[in-house]
Amino acid sequence: MKSKALSALALGAALASAGCVSTGTNFSQSAIDALQPGISTRADAERALGRPNIVTNLQDGTVLLQWMHTQAVLMSAESKHVALIFDANGKFVRVFHQTQTSI
């Protein structure tokens, strides 16, 4: 997962000289912070964060949803990634992984 975020950041940096580039689904930290374990649902997360970039259905019935966003403007770039776990009933369990990188 970390290598995907770094690859997205590298791509954004490479394209930065072309002007402004944005890829993925942009999301806010406040939307993540508003999710409540055991209460918030997958639908709540998708309403707040947008459509996930990756959905992984795990064997135990849990679902891992991932959002990634990279934005490059001139000679700077920002990449962020969050992965959230939902139980078999669609309830938010926890943030599995989160990164944010700026150059």
mmCIF file of C-alpha atoms in Angstrom:
data_model
loop_
_atom_site.group_PDB
_atom_site.id
_atom_site.type_symbol
_atom_site.label_atom_id
_atom_site.label_comp_id
_atom_site.label_asym_id
_atom_site.label_seq_id
_atom_site.Cartn_x
_atom_site.Cartn_y
_atom_site.Cartn_z
ATOM 1 C CA MET A 1 0.000 0.000 0.000
ATOM 2 C CA LYS A 2 2.805 2.394 0.873
ATOM 3 C CA SER A 3 4.475 1.759 -2.488
ATOM 4 C CA LYS A 4 1.252 2.755 -4.286
ATOM 5 C CA ALA A 5 1.166 6.049 -2.420
ATOM 6 C CA LEU A 6 4.837 6.675 -3.190
ATOM 7 C CA SER A 7 4.281 5.788 -6.848
ATOM 8 C CA ALA A 8 1.369 8.201 -7.005
ATOM 9 C CA LEU A 9 3.531 10.905 -5.441
ATOM 10 C CA ALA A 10 6.339 10.245 -7.937
ATOM 11 C CA LEU A 11 3.880 10.422 -10.822
ATOM 12 C CA GLY A 12 2.485 13.671 -9.491
ATOM 13 C CA ALA A 13 5.963 15.135 -9.141
ATOM 14 C CA ALA A 14 6.892 14.069 -12.660
ATOM 15 C CA LEU A 15 3.788 15.693 -14.095
ATOM 16 C CA ALA A 16 4.127 18.828 -11.999
ATOM 17 C CA SER A 17 6.154 20.576 -14.667
ATOM 18 C CA ALA A 18 3.131 20.283 -16.973
ATOM 19 C CA GLY A 19 0.999 22.480 -14.655
ATOM 20 C CA CYS A 20 -1.723 21.252 -12.327
ATOM 21 C CA VAL A 21 -2.520 17.534 -12.153
ATOM 22 C CA SER A 22 -4.944 15.779 -9.801
ATOM 23 C CA THR A 23 -5.694 12.049 -9.678
ATOM 24 C CA GLY A 24 -7.755 9.823 -7.403
ATOM 25 C CA THR A 25 -10.545 10.733 -5.025
ATOM 26 C CA ASN A 26 -9.876 13.781 -2.859
ATOM 27 C CA PHE A 27 -10.964 13.453 0.773
ATOM 28 C CA SER A 28 -10.613 15.439 3.975
ATOM 29 C CA GLN A 29 -9.133 14.506 7.335
ATOM 30 C CA SER A 30 -12.199 15.915 9.074
ATOM 31 C CA ALA A 31 -14.413 13.421 7.194
ATOM 32 C CA ILE A 32 -12.224 10.549 8.432
ATOM 33 C CA ASP A 33 -12.232 11.911 11.986
ATOM 34 C CA ALA A 34 -16.045 12.097 11.954
ATOM 35 C CA LEU A 35 -16.399 8.330 11.393
ATOM 36 C CA GLN A 36 -17.350 6.475 14.583
ATOM 37 C CA PRO A 37 -16.345 2.824 15.092
ATOM 38 C CA GLY A 38 -19.376 0.562 15.432
ATOM 39 C CA ILE A 39 -21.758 3.361 14.430
ATOM 40 C CA SER A 40 -20.735 4.789 11.045
ATOM 41 C CA THR A 41 -21.485 2.649 8.009
ATOM 42 C CA ARG A 42 -19.760 2.051 4.713
ATOM 43 C CA ALA A 43 -22.431 4.234 3.084
ATOM 44 C CA ASP A 44 -21.603 7.035 5.564
ATOM 45 C CA ALA A 45 -17.921 6.786 4.636
ATOM 46 C CA GLU A 46 -18.628 6.855 0.912
ATOM 47 C CA ARG A 47 -20.906 9.876 1.321
ATOM 48 C CA ALA A 48 -18.212 11.720 3.310
ATOM 49 C CA LEU A 49 -15.086 10.628 1.414
ATOM 50 C CA GLY A 50 -16.405 9.897 -2.065
ATOM 51 C CA ARG A 51 -16.134 6.704 -4.050
ATOM 52 C CA PRO A 52 -13.195 4.549 -2.877
ATOM 53 C CA ASN A 53 -10.376 3.860 -5.330
ATOM 54 C CA ILE A 54 -9.928 0.253 -4.160
ATOM 55 C CA VAL A 55 -12.412 -2.165 -2.538
ATOM 56 C CA THR A 56 -11.059 -5.442 -1.124
ATOM 57 C CA ASN A 57 -13.463 -8.093 0.194
ATOM 58 C CA LEU A 58 -11.655 -10.226 2.778
ATOM 59 C CA GLN A 59 -12.380 -13.893 3.550
ATOM 60 C CA ASP A 60 -13.812 -13.172 7.006
ATOM 61 C CA GLY A 61 -16.487 -10.880 5.527
ATOM 62 C CA THR A 62 -14.733 -7.622 6.367
ATOM 63 C CA VAL A 63 -14.128 -5.056 3.650
ATOM 64 C CA LEU A 64 -11.090 -2.818 3.189
ATOM 65 C CA LEU A 65 -11.865 0.458 1.402
ATOM 66 C CA GLN A 66 -9.019 2.674 0.183
ATOM 67 C CA TRP A 67 -8.950 6.263 -0.999
ATOM 68 C CA MET A 68 -5.918 7.804 -2.709
ATOM 69 C CA HIS A 69 -5.382 11.305 -4.009
ATOM 70 C CA THR A 70 -2.382 12.997 -5.622
ATOM 71 C CA GLN A 71 -2.220 16.628 -6.635
ATOM 72 C CA ALA A 72 0.713 18.352 -8.302
ATOM 73 C CA VAL A 73 0.966 22.065 -8.954
ATOM 74 C CA LEU A 74 4.080 23.453 -10.632
ATOM 75 C CA MET A 75 7.020 22.126 -8.586
ATOM 76 C CA SER A 76 5.104 20.790 -5.554
ATOM 77 C CA ALA A 77 3.032 17.689 -4.982
ATOM 78 C CA GLU A 78 0.909 16.124 -2.275
ATOM 79 C CA SER A 79 -0.182 12.514 -2.008
ATOM 80 C CA LYS A 80 -2.510 11.024 0.591
ATOM 81 C CA HIS A 81 -3.923 7.578 1.225
ATOM 82 C CA VAL A 82 -6.349 6.145 3.760
ATOM 83 C CA ALA A 83 -7.528 2.553 4.208
ATOM 84 C CA LEU A 84 -10.592 1.827 6.354
ATOM 85 C CA ILE A 85 -11.883 -1.520 7.646
ATOM 86 C CA PHE A 86 -15.612 -2.321 7.766
ATOM 87 C CA ASP A 87 -17.109 -5.419 9.400
ATOM 88 C CA ALA A 88 -19.350 -7.954 7.663
ATOM 89 C CA ASN A 89 -22.389 -5.829 8.611
ATOM 90 C CA GLY A 90 -20.943 -2.732 6.951
ATOM 91 C CA LYS A 91 -20.027 -0.936 10.201
ATOM 92 C CA PHE A 92 -16.787 1.052 10.452
ATOM 93 C CA VAL A 93 -14.161 -0.756 12.539
ATOM 94 C CA ARG A 94 -11.015 1.404 12.319
ATOM 95 C CA VAL A 95 -8.492 3.228 10.190
ATOM 96 C CA PHE A 96 -6.174 0.480 8.945
ATOM 97 C CA HIS A 97 -3.530 2.708 7.352
ATOM 98 C CA GLN A 98 -3.059 6.389 6.587
ATOM 99 C CA THR A 99 -0.273 8.425 4.965
ATOM 100 C CA GLN A 100 0.231 11.914 3.646
ATOM 101 C CA THR A 101 3.339 13.128 1.833
ATOM 102 C CA SER A 102 4.201 16.543 0.462
ATOM 103 C CA ILE A 103 7.153 17.679 -1.607
#
